[in-house]
Short mmCIF file of C-alpha atoms and ligand atoms in Angstrom, two decimals:
data_model
loop_
_atom_site.label_atom_id
_atom_site.label_comp_id
_atom_site.label_asym_id
_atom_site.label_seq_id
_atom_site.Cartn_x
_atom_site.Cartn_y
_atom_site.Cartn_z
CA UNK A 1 -3.78 19.21 -43.87
CA UNK A 2 -5.17 21.61 -41.31
CA UNK A 3 -7.69 19.05 -40.14
CA UNK A 4 -4.93 16.39 -39.90
CA UNK A 5 -2.90 18.68 -37.69
CA UNK A 6 -5.97 19.47 -35.64
CA UNK A 7 -6.83 15.78 -35.23
CA UNK A 8 -3.29 15.01 -34.30
CA UNK A 9 -3.13 17.88 -31.81
CA UNK A 10 -6.45 16.89 -30.24
CA UNK A 11 -5.32 13.28 -29.96
CA UNK A 12 -2.10 14.41 -28.34
CA UNK A 13 -3.96 16.58 -25.84
CA UNK A 14 -6.41 13.82 -24.92
CA UNK A 15 -3.54 11.35 -24.54
CA UNK A 16 -1.60 13.78 -22.39
CA UNK A 17 -4.65 14.57 -20.28
CA UNK A 18 -5.39 10.90 -19.63
CA UNK A 19 -1.75 10.25 -18.73
CA UNK A 20 -1.80 13.25 -16.41
CA UNK A 21 -5.03 11.98 -14.88
CA UNK A 22 -3.30 8.69 -14.20
CA UNK A 23 -0.38 10.40 -12.54
CA UNK A 24 -2.13 10.77 -9.23
CA UNK A 25 -3.33 8.40 -6.57
CA UNK A 26 -6.98 7.48 -6.12
CA UNK A 27 -8.66 10.27 -4.12
CA UNK A 28 -10.82 9.85 -1.00
CA UNK A 29 -9.74 6.32 -0.10
CA UNK A 30 -8.28 7.48 3.19
CA UNK A 31 -9.87 10.79 4.16
CA UNK A 32 -9.55 9.32 7.65
CA UNK A 33 -6.94 6.68 8.57
CA UNK A 34 -7.67 3.15 7.31
CA UNK A 35 -9.13 0.65 9.79
CA UNK A 36 -8.84 -3.09 9.42
CA UNK A 37 -6.93 -6.24 10.25
CA UNK A 38 -3.68 -7.74 8.92
CA UNK A 39 -2.35 -11.29 9.20
CA UNK A 40 1.34 -10.63 9.83
CA UNK A 41 1.62 -9.85 13.56
CA UNK A 42 -0.05 -13.11 14.60
CA UNK A 43 0.21 -15.49 11.67
CA UNK A 44 3.48 -14.57 10.04
CA UNK A 45 3.64 -16.71 6.85
CA UNK A 46 0.83 -19.06 7.95
CA UNK A 47 -1.94 -17.62 5.81
CA UNK A 48 -4.64 -19.57 3.99
CA UNK A 49 -8.11 -18.92 2.65
CA UNK A 50 -10.11 -20.60 5.41
CA UNK A 51 -8.33 -18.57 8.10
CA UNK A 52 -8.91 -15.35 6.13
CA UNK A 53 -12.59 -16.21 5.69
CA UNK A 54 -12.92 -16.91 9.40
CA UNK A 55 -11.27 -13.60 10.15
CA UNK A 56 -13.78 -11.77 7.95
CA UNK A 57 -16.62 -13.53 9.81
CA UNK A 58 -15.02 -12.65 13.14
CA UNK A 59 -14.64 -9.01 12.16
CA UNK A 60 -18.39 -8.86 11.69
CA UNK A 61 -19.41 -11.02 14.68
CA UNK A 62 -17.06 -9.40 17.19
CA UNK A 63 -18.43 -5.92 16.52
CA UNK A 64 -15.23 -4.64 14.93
CA UNK A 65 -16.98 -3.98 11.64
CA UNK A 66 -19.69 -1.99 13.42
CA UNK A 67 -16.94 0.01 15.14
CA UNK A 68 -15.48 1.02 11.76
CA UNK A 69 -12.98 -1.69 10.79
CA UNK A 70 -13.26 -2.63 7.16
CA UNK A 71 -10.10 -4.07 5.57
CA UNK A 72 -9.06 -7.73 5.83
CA UNK A 73 -5.43 -7.64 4.74
CA UNK A 74 -3.37 -10.65 3.74
CA UNK A 75 0.31 -9.92 4.33
CA UNK A 76 3.31 -11.79 2.93
CA UNK A 77 3.33 -15.42 1.73
CA UNK A 78 0.07 -15.74 -0.24
CA UNK A 79 2.06 -15.99 -3.47
CA UNK A 80 2.66 -18.86 -5.85
CA UNK A 81 4.92 -18.63 -8.90
CA UNK A 82 4.41 -16.42 -11.95
CA UNK A 83 2.87 -18.28 -14.90
CA UNK A 84 4.44 -18.43 -18.37
CA UNK A 85 2.99 -14.99 -19.20
CA UNK A 86 4.39 -13.52 -16.01
CA UNK A 87 1.05 -13.32 -14.20
CA UNK A 88 1.37 -13.69 -10.46
CA UNK A 89 -0.61 -16.61 -9.04
CA UNK A 90 -1.72 -17.52 -5.57
CA UNK A 91 -0.25 -20.45 -3.65
CA UNK A 92 -2.79 -23.05 -4.72
CA UNK A 93 -2.44 -25.20 -1.62
CA UNK A 94 -3.17 -22.30 0.69
CA UNK A 95 -5.73 -20.56 -1.54
CA UNK A 96 -7.34 -23.37 -3.59
CA UNK A 97 -10.44 -21.29 -4.45
CA UNK A 98 -8.33 -18.40 -5.70
CA UNK A 99 -8.14 -14.77 -4.70
CA UNK A 100 -11.20 -13.62 -6.64
CA UNK A 101 -13.45 -16.03 -4.72
CA UNK A 102 -11.92 -14.85 -1.45
CA UNK A 103 -12.49 -11.21 -2.39
CA UNK A 104 -16.13 -12.06 -3.20
CA UNK A 105 -16.53 -13.72 0.20
CA UNK A 106 -15.08 -10.69 1.99
CA UNK A 107 -17.15 -8.23 -0.07
CA UNK A 108 -20.34 -10.16 0.67
CA UNK A 109 -19.76 -9.34 4.34
CA UNK A 110 -19.48 -5.64 3.56
CA UNK A 111 -15.71 -5.69 4.05
CA UNK A 112 -12.72 -5.08 1.77
CA UNK A 113 -9.74 -7.26 0.90
CA UNK A 114 -6.10 -6.18 1.06
CA UNK A 115 -3.02 -7.85 -0.31
CA UNK A 116 0.75 -7.45 -0.02
CA UNK A 117 3.61 -7.10 -2.47
CA UNK A 118 7.09 -5.63 -2.61
CA UNK A 119 8.91 -3.09 -4.76
CA UNK A 120 11.91 -5.41 -5.15
CA UNK A 121 12.47 -8.74 -6.87
CA UNK A 122 11.34 -10.70 -3.83
CA UNK A 123 9.17 -9.98 -0.80
CA UNK A 124 10.64 -9.98 2.70
CA UNK A 125 9.77 -13.67 3.02
CA UNK A 126 11.30 -14.49 -0.38
CA UNK A 127 8.21 -14.67 -2.62
CA UNK A 128 7.99 -12.94 -6.03
CA UNK A 129 8.05 -9.14 -5.74
CA UNK A 130 6.53 -6.73 -8.25
CA UNK A 131 9.71 -5.19 -9.64
CA UNK A 132 9.32 -5.04 -13.42
CA UNK A 133 5.76 -6.40 -13.16
CA UNK A 134 4.07 -3.38 -11.60
CA UNK A 135 1.43 -2.75 -14.29
CA UNK A 136 0.75 -6.46 -14.76
CA UNK A 137 0.37 -7.07 -11.02
CA UNK A 138 -1.84 -4.03 -10.54
CA UNK A 139 -4.12 -5.34 -13.31
CA UNK A 140 -4.24 -8.75 -11.63
CA UNK A 141 -5.12 -7.22 -8.26
CA UNK A 142 -7.87 -5.14 -9.88
CA UNK A 143 -9.27 -8.24 -11.62
CA UNK A 144 -9.27 -10.14 -8.35
CA UNK A 145 -11.22 -7.33 -6.65
CA UNK A 146 -8.47 -6.23 -4.27
CA UNK A 147 -9.07 -2.97 -2.33
CA UNK A 148 -5.79 -2.32 -0.50
CA UNK A 149 -2.13 -2.89 -1.34
CA UNK A 150 0.66 -2.90 1.23
CA UNK A 151 3.89 -2.45 -0.73
CA UNK A 152 7.08 -3.46 1.03
CA UNK A 153 10.73 -2.57 0.53
CA UNK A 154 12.81 -5.76 0.74
CA UNK A 155 15.35 -6.71 -1.93
CA UNK A 156 15.48 -3.19 -3.36
CA UNK A 157 19.19 -2.42 -3.53
CA UNK A 158 19.89 0.39 -6.00
CA UNK A 159 16.19 1.07 -6.57
CA UNK A 160 15.04 4.65 -6.18
CA UNK A 161 12.19 4.64 -3.62
CA UNK A 162 10.30 7.61 -5.04
CA UNK A 163 10.45 6.07 -8.52
CA UNK A 164 9.47 2.61 -7.34
CA UNK A 165 6.47 3.72 -5.28
CA UNK A 166 5.35 6.23 -7.91
CA UNK A 167 5.46 3.51 -10.58
CA UNK A 168 3.17 1.29 -8.51
CA UNK A 169 0.86 4.22 -7.77
CA UNK A 170 0.54 4.90 -11.51
CA UNK A 171 0.06 1.20 -12.24
CA UNK A 172 -2.79 0.99 -9.73
CA UNK A 173 -4.38 4.10 -11.17
CA UNK A 174 -4.10 2.72 -14.68
CA UNK A 175 -5.65 -0.61 -13.64
CA UNK A 176 -8.68 1.45 -12.72
CA UNK A 177 -9.92 -0.16 -9.49
CA UNK A 178 -9.67 2.11 -6.43
CA UNK A 179 -6.99 0.41 -4.32
CA UNK A 180 -5.67 2.07 -1.18
CA UNK A 181 -1.89 2.27 -1.49
CA UNK A 182 -0.03 1.64 1.76
CA UNK A 183 3.68 2.39 1.51
CA UNK A 184 5.92 0.23 3.69
CA UNK A 185 9.56 1.28 3.46
CA UNK A 186 10.03 1.68 7.21
CA UNK A 187 10.82 5.39 7.09
CA UNK A 188 14.26 4.69 5.61
CA UNK A 189 13.91 7.36 2.92
CA UNK A 190 11.74 9.88 4.80
CA UNK A 191 8.55 9.03 2.86
CA UNK A 192 6.66 11.69 4.83
CA UNK A 193 8.56 14.28 2.80
CA UNK A 194 7.66 12.87 -0.67
CA UNK A 195 4.78 10.41 -0.44
CA UNK A 196 1.78 12.69 0.11
CA UNK A 197 0.73 12.34 -3.53
CA UNK A 198 2.05 8.81 -3.90
CA UNK A 199 0.41 6.75 -1.17
CA UNK A 200 -2.42 6.94 1.35
CA UNK A 201 -0.08 6.14 4.25
CA UNK A 202 3.57 5.37 4.80
CA UNK A 203 5.23 3.32 7.49
CA UNK A 204 7.50 5.47 9.61
CA UNK A 205 9.54 2.78 11.36
CA UNK A 206 10.79 -0.78 11.35
CA UNK A 207 8.46 -3.51 12.52
CA UNK A 208 6.54 -3.28 15.76
CA UNK A 209 6.90 -5.91 18.50
CA UNK A 210 4.38 -6.54 21.32
CA UNK A 211 6.39 -5.07 24.16
CA UNK A 212 6.35 -1.75 25.96
CA UNK A 213 9.89 -0.45 25.52
CA UNK A 214 12.09 -3.19 24.08
CA UNK A 215 14.27 -3.51 21.03
CA UNK A 216 14.48 -6.99 19.55
CA UNK A 217 17.55 -7.32 17.35
CA UNK A 218 17.49 -9.60 14.31
CA UNK A 219 21.08 -8.80 13.38
CA UNK A 220 20.89 -6.25 10.57
CA UNK A 221 17.51 -4.88 11.73
CA UNK A 222 15.36 -4.64 14.85
CA UNK A 223 11.72 -4.82 15.89
CA UNK A 224 10.51 -2.15 18.24
CA UNK A 225 8.27 -1.81 21.27
CA UNK A 226 5.53 0.81 21.55
CA UNK A 227 7.60 3.50 23.32
CA UNK A 228 10.55 2.96 21.00
CA UNK A 229 8.39 3.73 17.94
CA UNK A 230 6.84 6.67 19.78
CA UNK A 231 10.20 8.19 20.69
CA UNK A 232 11.63 7.53 17.25
CA UNK A 233 8.83 9.03 15.19
CA UNK A 234 6.03 10.80 17.07
CA UNK A 235 7.33 14.32 16.65
CA UNK A 236 6.79 17.70 15.05
CA UNK A 237 9.01 16.77 12.14
CA UNK A 238 6.59 14.10 10.93
CA UNK A 239 3.21 15.37 12.06
CA UNK A 240 3.28 18.33 9.70
CA UNK A 241 3.11 15.95 6.71
CA UNK A 242 0.05 13.95 7.79
CA UNK A 243 -3.51 14.88 6.91
CA UNK A 244 -6.66 13.66 5.16
CA UNK A 245 -5.64 11.18 2.46
CA UNK A 246 -2.02 10.72 3.62
CA UNK A 247 -1.06 9.42 7.03
CA UNK A 248 1.99 8.48 9.07
CA UNK A 249 1.68 4.72 9.67
CA UNK A 250 3.10 3.70 13.07
CA UNK A 251 2.65 0.01 12.09
CA UNK A 252 -0.04 -2.56 12.76
CA UNK A 253 -1.53 -2.93 16.21
CA UNK A 254 -0.27 -5.42 18.79
CA UNK A 255 -3.37 -5.10 21.00
CA UNK A 256 -4.22 -8.58 22.32
CA UNK A 257 -0.81 -9.99 21.45
CA UNK A 258 0.72 -10.37 24.90
CA UNK A 259 1.15 -6.94 26.48
CA UNK A 260 -0.72 -6.00 29.66
CA UNK A 261 -4.16 -4.46 29.46
CA UNK A 262 -2.78 -1.04 30.44
CA UNK A 263 -0.08 -1.27 27.77
CA UNK A 264 -2.62 -2.30 25.15
CA UNK A 265 -4.87 0.60 26.16
CA UNK A 266 -2.01 3.09 25.92
CA UNK A 267 -0.76 1.64 22.62
CA UNK A 268 -4.24 1.88 21.09
CA UNK A 269 -4.79 5.42 22.38
CA UNK A 270 -1.40 6.58 21.10
CA UNK A 271 -1.98 5.15 17.63
CA UNK A 272 -5.44 6.76 17.57
CA UNK A 273 -4.05 10.13 18.67
CA UNK A 274 -1.28 9.93 16.05
CA UNK A 275 -3.82 9.30 13.27
CA UNK A 276 -2.07 6.05 12.43
CA UNK A 277 -4.05 3.51 10.41
CA UNK A 278 -5.73 1.23 12.97
CA UNK A 279 -4.95 -2.22 11.62
CA UNK A 280 -5.56 -4.90 14.25
CA UNK A 281 -2.93 -7.65 14.33
CA UNK A 282 -4.45 -10.18 16.74
CA UNK A 283 -6.53 -13.30 16.16
CA UNK A 284 -10.04 -11.87 15.95
CA UNK A 285 -11.58 -15.33 16.27
CA UNK A 286 -10.68 -15.74 19.90
CA UNK A 287 -9.86 -12.47 21.60
CA UNK A 288 -10.58 -11.69 25.23
CA UNK A 289 -13.36 -9.27 26.17
CA UNK A 290 -10.69 -6.82 27.32
CA UNK A 291 -8.99 -6.89 23.90
CA UNK A 292 -12.30 -6.48 22.08
CA UNK A 293 -13.31 -3.60 24.36
CA UNK A 294 -10.06 -1.79 23.61
CA UNK A 295 -10.25 -2.30 19.85
CA UNK A 296 -13.88 -1.18 19.68
CA UNK A 297 -13.76 1.82 22.01
CA UNK A 298 -15.86 4.27 20.02
CA UNK A 299 -14.62 7.39 21.85
CA UNK A 300 -10.99 6.58 21.13
CA UNK A 301 -11.70 5.56 17.54
CA UNK A 302 -13.49 8.91 17.09
CA UNK A 303 -10.21 10.69 17.89
CA UNK A 304 -8.47 8.73 15.13
CA UNK A 305 -11.31 9.23 12.65
CA UNK A 306 -11.88 12.91 13.46
CA UNK A 307 -12.58 14.72 10.16
CA UNK A 308 -10.10 17.52 10.93
CA UNK A 309 -7.33 14.95 10.50
CA UNK A 310 -4.71 16.68 12.65
CA UNK A 311 -2.14 14.38 14.25
CA UNK A 312 -1.56 14.77 18.00
CA UNK A 313 1.43 16.75 19.20
CA UNK A 314 3.65 16.29 22.21
CA UNK A 315 2.70 18.94 24.77
CA UNK A 316 4.70 18.02 27.85
CA UNK A 317 7.29 15.44 28.87
CA UNK A 318 8.15 15.55 32.54
CA UNK A 319 9.85 12.51 34.02
CA UNK A 320 7.67 9.50 33.23
CA UNK A 321 4.65 11.65 32.37
CA UNK A 322 3.87 12.59 28.81
CA UNK A 323 0.98 14.69 27.56
CA UNK A 324 -0.16 14.59 23.94
CA UNK A 325 -2.84 16.96 22.66
CA UNK A 326 -4.94 16.72 19.51
CA UNK A 327 -7.13 19.42 17.97
CA UNK A 328 -10.51 18.05 16.89
CA UNK A 329 -13.32 19.27 14.71
CA UNK A 330 -15.63 21.88 16.20
CA UNK A 331 -13.08 23.31 18.63
CA UNK A 332 -12.78 20.17 20.77
CA UNK A 333 -9.40 18.86 21.90
CA UNK A 334 -8.16 15.49 23.17
CA UNK A 335 -5.67 15.48 26.05
CA UNK A 336 -3.80 12.24 26.66
CA UNK A 337 -1.82 11.72 29.88
CA UNK A 338 0.59 8.78 29.65
CA UNK A 339 2.53 7.15 32.44
CA UNK A 340 5.55 5.63 30.72
CA UNK A 341 6.99 4.40 34.00
CA UNK A 342 6.89 1.08 35.85
CA UNK A 343 5.26 2.49 39.01
CA UNK A 344 1.95 4.30 39.59
CA UNK A 345 2.02 8.04 39.17
CA UNK A 346 -0.04 10.82 40.77
CA UNK A 347 -0.24 14.03 38.83
CA UNK A 348 -2.18 17.27 39.13
CA UNK A 349 -2.68 19.25 35.97
CA UNK A 350 -3.38 22.91 36.62
CA UNK A 351 -4.95 24.40 33.51
CA UNK A 352 -4.34 27.90 34.86
CA UNK A 353 -0.62 27.17 35.05
CA UNK A 354 -0.36 25.35 31.68
CA UNK A 355 -2.72 27.91 30.18
CA UNK A 356 -1.39 27.95 26.65
CA UNK A 357 -1.55 25.27 23.97
CA UNK A 358 -0.11 26.27 20.62
CA UNK A 359 -0.24 24.16 17.53
CA UNK A 360 1.58 26.50 15.17
CA UNK A 361 1.86 23.85 12.44
CA UNK A 362 -1.90 23.65 11.94
CA UNK A 363 -2.96 26.93 13.51
CA UNK A 364 -4.96 25.72 16.52
CA UNK A 365 -4.54 27.41 19.88
CA UNK A 366 -5.99 27.37 23.37
CA UNK A 367 -5.63 29.95 26.09
CA UNK A 368 -7.31 28.59 29.22
CA UNK A 369 -7.31 32.09 30.73
CA UNK A 370 -9.65 33.27 27.97
CA UNK A 371 -11.59 30.12 27.26
CA UNK A 372 -13.07 27.57 29.60
CA UNK A 373 -13.63 23.98 28.53
CA UNK A 374 -15.69 21.16 29.96
CA UNK A 375 -14.10 17.72 29.78
CA UNK A 376 -15.24 14.15 29.66
CA UNK A 377 -13.00 11.22 30.46
CA UNK A 378 -12.69 8.51 27.85
CA UNK A 379 -12.00 4.87 28.84
CA UNK A 380 -13.93 5.45 32.10
CA UNK A 381 -16.57 7.74 33.56
CA UNK A 382 -15.70 11.23 34.73
CA UNK A 383 -16.53 14.82 33.90
CA UNK A 384 -15.30 18.24 34.90
CA UNK A 385 -14.09 21.54 33.59
CA UNK A 386 -10.90 23.50 33.27
CA UNK A 387 -11.71 25.96 36.06
CA UNK A 388 -10.05 23.67 38.62
CA UNK A 389 -6.97 21.49 38.52
CA UNK A 390 -7.29 17.91 37.36
CA UNK A 391 -6.03 15.20 39.69
CA UNK A 392 -4.96 11.97 38.09
CA UNK A 393 -3.69 8.64 39.32
CA UNK A 394 -2.16 6.63 36.53
CA UNK A 395 -1.22 2.98 36.89
CA UNK A 396 2.09 1.87 35.42
CA UNK A 397 2.09 2.18 31.59
CA UNK A 398 -1.49 3.39 31.66
CA UNK A 399 -3.20 6.36 30.17
CA UNK A 400 -5.96 8.88 30.92
CA UNK A 401 -7.72 10.63 28.08
CA UNK A 402 -10.00 13.67 28.22
CA UNK A 403 -12.12 15.15 25.50
CA UNK A 404 -12.42 18.90 25.99
CA UNK A 405 -15.25 20.98 24.56
CA UNK A 406 -15.30 24.79 24.66
CA UNK A 407 -17.92 26.42 26.89
CA UNK A 408 -19.75 28.78 24.56
C1 GLA B 501 8.34 -6.45 6.51
C2 GLA B 501 7.19 -5.54 6.92
C3 GLA B 501 6.25 -6.30 7.84
C4 GLA B 501 5.74 -7.54 7.13
C5 GLA B 501 6.91 -8.41 6.67
C6 GLA B 501 6.45 -9.56 5.78
O1 GLA B 501 9.14 -6.75 7.60
O2 GLA B 501 7.66 -4.38 7.54
O3 GLA B 501 5.18 -5.48 8.24
O4 GLA B 501 4.96 -7.17 6.04
O5 GLA B 501 7.85 -7.65 5.92
O6 GLA B 501 7.51 -10.35 5.35
#
């Protein structure tokens, strides 16, 4: 009898421990923000396997892979119907070789494959969602060799967001293949306040649109330009929640999708400073040199991928000028000067006047009276130090970025 009770108790403990082990997301999949490419911003629903293969090739050939990009993510519309057992299938016309073969192709190039689903009955484009099929879908994705899941929030009336996203997190964990979990519920339910242990990133806004400061209304919802997303969500309220393994996602990049070069440069710098995932959204097969140079700028990417993982904070907003600062590993700091306005701007930054920088949320401080820094300009040549004022000329919608290092 005693041994029966002991066996039973041990079994219970093991069962409980394995369940508890499942009740967490996969660790270390996003110690720094994810970098990759996603089909939606350029291709909308027009996805198929040959385009995705070509994009994987282009990621390697263009130098994006060498710069750190790794995920090839298929957004909405890859789906076929569920089969008689409820297994989700690919659209066989668009993906005749199947998803497993596509994942193999992507993996052979040293890259990873991402896919898209939705917490509701249907995706935003009306394909089958994962509601009620979470564990089954997660198993299918794992069998296919998927590495990243973007999980959307359409058709979810009366569903509890924390419950829905936690269920999919647990399903992924149970399926056993490390899959980065990218939450996409547009910031409607303040995911920053509950999703740290659920996902590896969470969208903070509605969809991005390739414009500087516009709002494009679709009736019940809008798409947003770069400054609109910035003003809506790049603040102290959200930054405190981001860190290694869990990031605010300011949406996929629109670099190369129709904005001016200055706007693209500023957009990319802002997303890097904010530790947003850097998911390119242009056609990698035929981008201009200017677009490629922006997407592969190693100095800017290094700000995004800095191991300290502290999101930039707004330091000054004066007319059309904005300054964001970002503490970096080893005592370095990034200073970003942004001209939001439509005309060129001349600005002199006197370090002796703005001598204090205080990041109370993460405990990083500068006092330029006590500590001198050298600086190096990113995006273009230039060096100096904080003993004399910095003179800047910023073109409309353009940016200047300095990397400061303490003089020891
Ligand atoms: C939502 C998401 C977009 C995209 C589309 C696909 O709008 O926010 O990023 O995934 O759905 O239908």
